[in-house]
Amino acid sequence: MDSWQEKTIHTEPIFQGKIISLQVDTIELPDGKTATREIVRHPGAAAVLALHEDRMLVVEQYRKPMEKFQVEIPAGKLDPGEDPIVCAGRELEEETGYRAASLRPISAFYTSPGFADEKLYLYLAEGLEKGAMNLDEDEYLSVEAITLEEALRYIEEGRISDAKTVLAVYAWRLYKLTGEV
Amino acid sequence: MDSWQEKTIHTEPIFQGKIISLQVDTIELPDGKTATREIVRHPGAAAVLALHEDRMLVVEQYRKPMEKFQVEIPAGKLDPGEDPIVCAGRELEEETGYRAASLRPISAFYTSPGFADEKLYLYLAEGLEKGAMNLDEDEYLSVEAITLEEALRYIEEGRISDAKTVLAVYAWRLYKLTGEV
């Protein structure tokens, strides 16, 4: 398989933003021809399936790329050098006002491996108690605690429709069925 | 919640590529201040949890954004105007050589709602029979059929680590436990 590796011939930086950057790499294919790859760089993120009295904490916020409100689990970008589990606890408290006694890893995954390097670390948070809510300056959201039945209905209705939250709901269903994270 | 909508004041087109485009929107926040949103546009994609003799079909390919080989379920971009279920069947056959007698929707989700509008449609494919493999010109991959235990081990090892494939494995576990898609 090593010969299938895509060797970079040239990297063209296109954009450096606040959150993402974009580059176009020219690569050599196994047959010697060249192709281009459009690559978005992202610092990575952490997200939390936070369970409290058999309900999941979610936040509703406006998502500009889709031009609609979405219900999602608490999540946020990693600060430079930040451990994802620290980020998960921080974002949970900032967005919902809850602190977790226990944070356990569920999974970590690349959200869009075809064009982005964003990696998302998903944790299970339990033993929640009230801390202090503290939103980013340009962040507006509302918090809710929903049952599994409500979560499945939100997915059905499209109010929940992002990868990390759908995956968290699946993980929650499996946790309830098997007792395993 | 309507007052929380992020109104676009200005859109700056940055890049138009083969697969994605990038723009930066200046928006008005609920408090009247402005902020920017970096937005990647993507045509959307379809992916397939294809089960054959209690094994899942996966493809291994090099993923340039992460600079590593990844094992993923068959997937590909929607052609303009293409129905996602048609795309799912097409990509399954092109990448693995199998045709499915039955394709049922599992879920549809935005992969990175913070910065991209990419929506991925995930299907369950059953009743597989041999068709003809037909890869894109710049596509190199190898096909494998793995058990659930192998899939879970691949996740553990990081060989499977993208959202759609992890989600497909969770959906497969739930399907085996509950009989429901």
Coordinates of C-alpha atoms in Angstrom, one line a residue:
Chain A
M1 CA 0.0 0.0 0.0
D2 CA 2.9 2.4 0.6
S3 CA 3.2 3.1 -3.1
W4 CA -0.3 4.5 -3.0
Q5 CA 0.7 7.3 -0.8
E6 CA 0.0 10.7 -2.3
K7 CA 3.3 12.6 -2.5
T8 CA 3.1 16.4 -2.3
I9 CA 4.8 18.1 -5.3
H10 CA 3.5 21.6 -4.4
T11 CA 1.5 23.3 -1.7
E12 CA -0.4 26.5 -2.6
P13 CA -1.7 28.4 0.5
I14 CA -5.0 30.0 -0.3
F15 CA -6.5 31.4 2.9
Q16 CA -5.7 31.8 6.6
G17 CA -8.8 32.5 8.7
K18 CA -9.7 32.8 12.3
I19 CA -10.8 29.2 12.5
I20 CA -9.8 27.3 9.3
S21 CA -7.1 27.6 6.7
L22 CA -7.2 26.4 3.1
Q23 CA -4.5 25.0 0.8
V24 CA -4.4 23.2 -2.5
D25 CA -1.8 20.5 -2.8
T26 CA -0.6 19.1 -6.1
I27 CA 0.2 15.4 -5.6
E28 CA 1.7 12.6 -7.6
L29 CA -0.5 9.6 -8.1
P30 CA 0.7 6.0 -8.2
D31 CA 0.6 6.0 -12.0
G32 CA 2.9 9.1 -12.1
K33 CA 0.2 11.5 -13.1
T34 CA -0.6 14.5 -11.0
A35 CA -3.8 15.6 -9.3
T36 CA -4.8 18.3 -6.8
R37 CA -6.3 18.0 -3.3
E38 CA -8.2 20.9 -1.7
I39 CA -7.4 20.7 2.1
V40 CA -9.0 22.6 4.9
R41 CA -7.0 22.8 8.2
H42 CA -8.9 23.0 11.5
P43 CA -7.5 22.9 15.1
G44 CA -9.8 20.0 16.1
A45 CA -12.6 20.0 18.6
A46 CA -14.2 18.3 21.6
A47 CA -17.8 17.4 22.2
V48 CA -19.7 16.0 25.1
L49 CA -22.6 13.6 25.5
A50 CA -23.6 15.0 29.0
L51 CA -26.2 12.9 30.8
H52 CA -28.2 14.3 33.7
E53 CA -31.1 12.4 35.2
D54 CA -31.4 10.3 32.0
R55 CA -31.5 13.4 29.8
M56 CA -28.9 14.7 27.4
L57 CA -27.8 18.3 27.5
V58 CA -28.1 20.1 24.1
V59 CA -27.7 23.6 22.9
E60 CA -29.6 25.3 20.1
Q61 CA -27.7 27.8 18.0
Y62 CA -27.8 29.3 14.5
R63 CA -25.5 27.6 12.0
K64 CA -24.5 30.0 9.3
P65 CA -23.3 27.4 6.7
M66 CA -26.8 25.8 6.7
E67 CA -28.7 29.0 7.5
K68 CA -30.7 27.3 10.2
F69 CA -31.0 26.7 13.9
Q70 CA -29.6 23.3 15.0
V71 CA -29.8 21.4 18.2
E72 CA -26.3 19.9 19.1
I73 CA -24.4 18.5 22.0
P74 CA -22.0 21.0 23.6
A75 CA -18.8 21.3 21.6
G76 CA -16.0 23.7 20.8
K77 CA -12.6 24.1 19.2
L78 CA -9.4 23.0 20.9
D79 CA -7.2 25.9 22.1
P80 CA -3.6 25.6 21.0
G81 CA -2.0 22.7 22.8
E82 CA -5.1 21.9 24.8
D83 CA -5.9 18.3 25.8
P84 CA -9.2 17.4 24.2
I85 CA -10.6 16.2 27.6
V86 CA -9.9 19.6 29.2
C87 CA -11.6 21.2 26.2
A88 CA -14.6 19.0 26.6
G89 CA -15.0 19.9 30.3
R90 CA -14.5 23.6 29.5
E91 CA -17.0 23.7 26.6
L92 CA -19.5 21.8 28.7
E93 CA -19.3 24.4 31.5
E94 CA -19.1 27.4 29.2
E95 CA -22.1 26.4 27.1
T96 CA -24.4 24.8 29.7
G97 CA -23.2 25.9 33.1
Y98 CA -22.6 22.3 34.2
R99 CA -19.4 20.7 35.5
A100 CA -18.9 16.9 35.2
A101 CA -17.5 14.6 37.9
S102 CA -16.6 12.1 35.2
L103 CA -15.5 12.4 31.6
R104 CA -14.9 9.2 29.6
P105 CA -13.8 9.0 25.9
I106 CA -16.4 7.5 23.6
S107 CA -14.7 8.0 20.2
A108 CA -12.6 10.3 18.2
F109 CA -13.1 10.8 14.5
Y110 CA -12.3 13.0 11.5
T111 CA -15.5 14.8 10.4
S112 CA -14.7 15.1 6.7
P113 CA -11.7 13.1 5.7
G114 CA -12.0 13.9 2.0
F115 CA -11.2 17.6 2.4
A116 CA -10.5 18.5 6.0
D117 CA -8.2 17.4 8.9
E118 CA -10.7 18.4 11.6
K119 CA -10.7 15.7 14.4
L120 CA -13.4 15.6 16.9
Y121 CA -13.1 14.0 20.3
L122 CA -16.3 12.8 21.9
Y123 CA -16.7 12.2 25.6
L124 CA -19.4 10.9 28.0
A125 CA -19.9 13.3 30.9
E126 CA -21.7 12.1 34.0
G127 CA -22.1 13.3 37.6
L128 CA -23.1 16.8 36.5
E129 CA -23.4 19.7 38.9
K130 CA -24.0 23.4 38.3
G131 CA -21.0 25.6 37.5
A132 CA -21.0 28.9 35.7
M133 CA -22.2 29.5 32.1
N134 CA -19.7 31.7 30.1
L135 CA -20.2 32.1 26.3
D136 CA -17.8 33.4 23.7
E137 CA -18.5 37.0 22.7
D138 CA -20.1 36.0 19.3
E139 CA -21.9 32.9 20.7
Y140 CA -25.6 32.9 21.2
L141 CA -27.4 29.7 22.2
S142 CA -30.0 28.2 24.5
V143 CA -29.7 25.0 26.6
E144 CA -32.1 22.2 26.9
A145 CA -32.1 18.7 28.6
I146 CA -33.9 16.1 26.4
T147 CA -34.9 12.5 26.8
L148 CA -33.7 9.8 24.3
E149 CA -37.2 9.7 22.8
E150 CA -37.0 13.5 22.2
A151 CA -33.5 13.1 20.8
L152 CA -34.7 10.5 18.3
R153 CA -37.7 12.7 17.4
Y154 CA -35.4 15.7 16.9
I155 CA -33.3 13.6 14.5
E156 CA -36.5 12.6 12.7
E157 CA -37.5 16.2 12.4
G158 CA -34.0 17.4 11.3
R159 CA -33.6 19.6 14.3
I160 CA -30.6 17.4 15.3
S161 CA -28.7 16.7 12.1
D162 CA -25.0 17.0 12.7
A163 CA -22.5 14.0 12.8
K164 CA -21.3 14.4 16.4
T165 CA -24.8 14.7 17.9
V166 CA -26.3 11.8 15.8
L167 CA -23.3 9.7 16.8
A168 CA -23.7 10.7 20.5
V169 CA -27.4 9.7 20.4
Y170 CA -26.3 6.3 18.9
A171 CA -23.7 5.9 21.6
W172 CA -26.3 6.8 24.2
R173 CA -28.7 4.1 22.8
L174 CA -25.9 1.5 22.9
Y175 CA -24.9 2.6 26.4
K176 CA -28.5 2.1 27.6
L177 CA -28.7 -1.3 25.9
T178 CA -25.3 -2.7 26.8
G179 CA -24.0 -0.6 29.8
E180 CA -20.8 0.0 27.8
V181 CA -19.4 3.3 26.6
Chain B
M1 CA -35.1 32.5 18.6
D2 CA -35.7 34.3 15.3
S3 CA -33.8 37.4 16.5
W4 CA -30.7 35.2 17.0
Q5 CA -30.5 34.5 13.2
E6 CA -27.2 35.7 11.8
K7 CA -28.0 38.2 9.1
T8 CA -25.4 38.4 6.3
I9 CA -24.0 41.9 5.7
H10 CA -21.4 40.9 3.2
T11 CA -20.1 37.8 1.4
E12 CA -16.5 37.6 0.3
P13 CA -15.8 34.8 -2.1
I14 CA -12.3 33.4 -1.5
F15 CA -11.9 30.2 -3.5
Q16 CA -13.7 28.1 -6.0
G17 CA -12.2 24.6 -6.3
K18 CA -13.1 21.3 -8.0
I19 CA -14.8 20.0 -4.8
I20 CA -15.2 22.8 -2.3
S21 CA -15.6 26.5 -2.3
L22 CA -14.8 29.0 0.5
Q23 CA -16.4 32.3 1.4
V24 CA -16.2 34.6 4.4
D25 CA -19.5 36.1 5.5
T26 CA -19.7 39.2 7.7
I27 CA -22.8 38.9 9.8
E28 CA -24.8 41.0 12.3
L29 CA -25.0 39.5 15.8
P30 CA -28.1 39.9 18.0
D31 CA -26.5 42.7 20.0
G32 CA -25.8 44.7 16.8
K33 CA -22.1 44.0 16.6
T34 CA -20.6 42.2 13.6
A35 CA -18.6 39.0 13.3
T36 CA -17.2 36.9 10.4
R37 CA -18.0 33.3 9.5
E38 CA -15.7 31.2 7.4
I39 CA -17.9 28.9 5.3
V40 CA -16.9 25.9 3.1
R41 CA -19.5 24.9 0.5
H42 CA -19.6 21.2 -0.5
P43 CA -22.0 19.4 -2.9
G44 CA -22.9 16.7 -0.3
A45 CA -22.2 13.0 -0.3
A46 CA -23.7 9.6 0.2
A47 CA -22.2 6.6 2.0
V48 CA -23.1 3.0 2.4
L49 CA -23.1 0.5 5.3
A50 CA -23.0 -2.5 2.9
L51 CA -23.6 -5.8 4.7
H52 CA -22.7 -9.2 3.0
E53 CA -22.7 -12.4 5.0
D54 CA -22.5 -10.5 8.3
R55 CA -19.5 -8.5 7.1
M56 CA -19.2 -4.8 6.2
L57 CA -17.6 -3.7 3.0
V58 CA -14.9 -1.2 3.5
V59 CA -12.3 0.5 1.3
E60 CA -8.8 1.5 2.3
Q61 CA -7.4 4.7 0.7
Y62 CA -4.9 7.4 1.3
R63 CA -6.4 10.6 2.9
K64 CA -4.3 13.6 2.1
P65 CA -5.7 15.9 4.8
M66 CA -4.5 13.5 7.5
E67 CA -1.5 12.1 5.5
K68 CA -2.5 8.5 6.3
F69 CA -4.4 5.5 5.0
Q70 CA -7.9 5.1 6.3
V71 CA -10.4 2.3 6.2
E72 CA -13.9 3.7 5.4
I73 CA -17.3 2.6 4.1
P74 CA -17.9 3.3 0.4
A75 CA -18.8 6.9 -0.2
G76 CA -18.7 9.7 -2.7
K77 CA -19.8 13.2 -3.7
L78 CA -23.3 13.8 -5.1
D79 CA -23.3 14.7 -8.8
P80 CA -25.3 17.9 -9.6
G81 CA -29.0 17.1 -9.0
E82 CA -28.3 13.5 -8.1
D83 CA -30.6 11.7 -5.6
P84 CA -28.5 10.6 -2.7
I85 CA -29.8 7.1 -2.8
V86 CA -28.7 6.8 -6.5
C87 CA -25.3 8.2 -5.5
A88 CA -25.1 5.6 -2.7
G89 CA -25.8 2.7 -5.1
R90 CA -23.4 4.1 -7.7
E91 CA -20.5 4.7 -5.3
L92 CA -21.0 1.2 -3.8
E93 CA -20.7 -0.4 -7.2
E94 CA -17.9 1.8 -8.4
E95 CA -15.8 1.3 -5.3
T96 CA -16.5 -2.3 -4.4
G97 CA -18.0 -3.9 -7.5
Y98 CA -21.2 -4.9 -5.6
R99 CA -24.8 -4.0 -6.4
A100 CA -27.4 -3.9 -3.6
A101 CA -30.9 -5.3 -3.9
S102 CA -32.0 -3.1 -1.1
L103 CA -30.9 0.4 0.0
R104 CA -32.5 1.9 3.1
P105 CA -31.8 5.3 4.7
I106 CA -30.1 5.2 8.1
S107 CA -29.4 8.8 8.7
A108 CA -28.4 12.1 7.1
F109 CA -26.2 14.6 8.9
Y110 CA -23.9 17.6 8.4
T111 CA -20.3 16.6 9.0
S112 CA -18.9 19.9 10.3
P113 CA -21.8 22.4 11.0
G114 CA -19.5 25.0 12.4
F115 CA -17.7 25.8 9.1
A116 CA -19.1 23.6 6.3
D117 CA -22.5 22.8 4.6
E118 CA -21.5 19.3 3.6
K119 CA -24.4 16.9 4.2
L120 CA -23.8 13.2 4.2
Y121 CA -26.6 10.6 3.5
L122 CA -26.0 7.2 5.0
Y123 CA -27.7 4.1 3.7
L124 CA -27.9 0.4 4.7
A125 CA -27.3 -1.8 1.6
E126 CA -28.3 -5.4 1.7
G127 CA -28.8 -8.2 -0.8
L128 CA -25.4 -7.6 -2.4
E129 CA -24.3 -9.2 -5.7
K130 CA -21.3 -8.7 -7.9
G131 CA -21.4 -5.9 -10.5
A132 CA -18.5 -4.0 -12.0
M133 CA -15.8 -2.0 -10.2
N134 CA -15.1 1.3 -11.8
L135 CA -12.9 3.9 -10.0
D136 CA -12.4 7.5 -10.7
E137 CA -9.3 8.4 -12.6
D138 CA -7.5 9.7 -9.5
E139 CA -8.9 7.2 -7.0
Y140 CA -6.8 4.3 -5.6
L141 CA -8.2 2.0 -3.0
S142 CA -8.5 -1.6 -1.9
V143 CA -11.7 -3.4 -0.8
E144 CA -12.2 -5.6 2.3
A145 CA -15.1 -7.3 4.0
I146 CA -14.8 -7.2 7.8
T147 CA -16.7 -8.5 10.8
L148 CA -18.1 -6.3 13.5
E149 CA -15.3 -7.4 15.8
E150 CA -12.8 -6.4 13.2
A151 CA -14.5 -3.1 12.7
L152 CA -14.4 -2.4 16.5
R153 CA -10.7 -3.3 16.5
Y154 CA -10.0 -1.0 13.5
I155 CA -11.7 1.8 15.5
E156 CA -9.6 1.0 18.5
E157 CA -6.4 1.0 16.4
G158 CA -7.3 4.2 14.5
R159 CA -7.5 2.5 11.1
I160 CA -11.2 3.5 11.1
S161 CA -11.5 7.0 12.3
D162 CA -13.9 9.0 10.3
A163 CA -17.4 10.1 11.4
K164 CA -19.5 8.3 8.8
T165 CA -17.7 5.0 9.3
V166 CA -17.8 5.1 13.1
L167 CA -21.4 6.1 12.9
A168 CA -22.1 3.2 10.4
V169 CA -20.5 0.7 12.9
Y170 CA -22.7 2.1 15.7
A171 CA -25.7 1.7 13.5
W172 CA -24.7 -1.8 12.6
R173 CA -24.3 -2.7 16.4
L174 CA -27.8 -1.2 17.0
Y175 CA -29.2 -3.1 14.0
K176 CA -27.8 -6.4 15.4
L177 CA -29.2 -5.7 18.9
T178 CA -32.6 -4.3 17.9
G179 CA -33.3 -5.5 14.4
E180 CA -34.0 -1.8 13.5
V181 CA -32.3 0.5 11.1

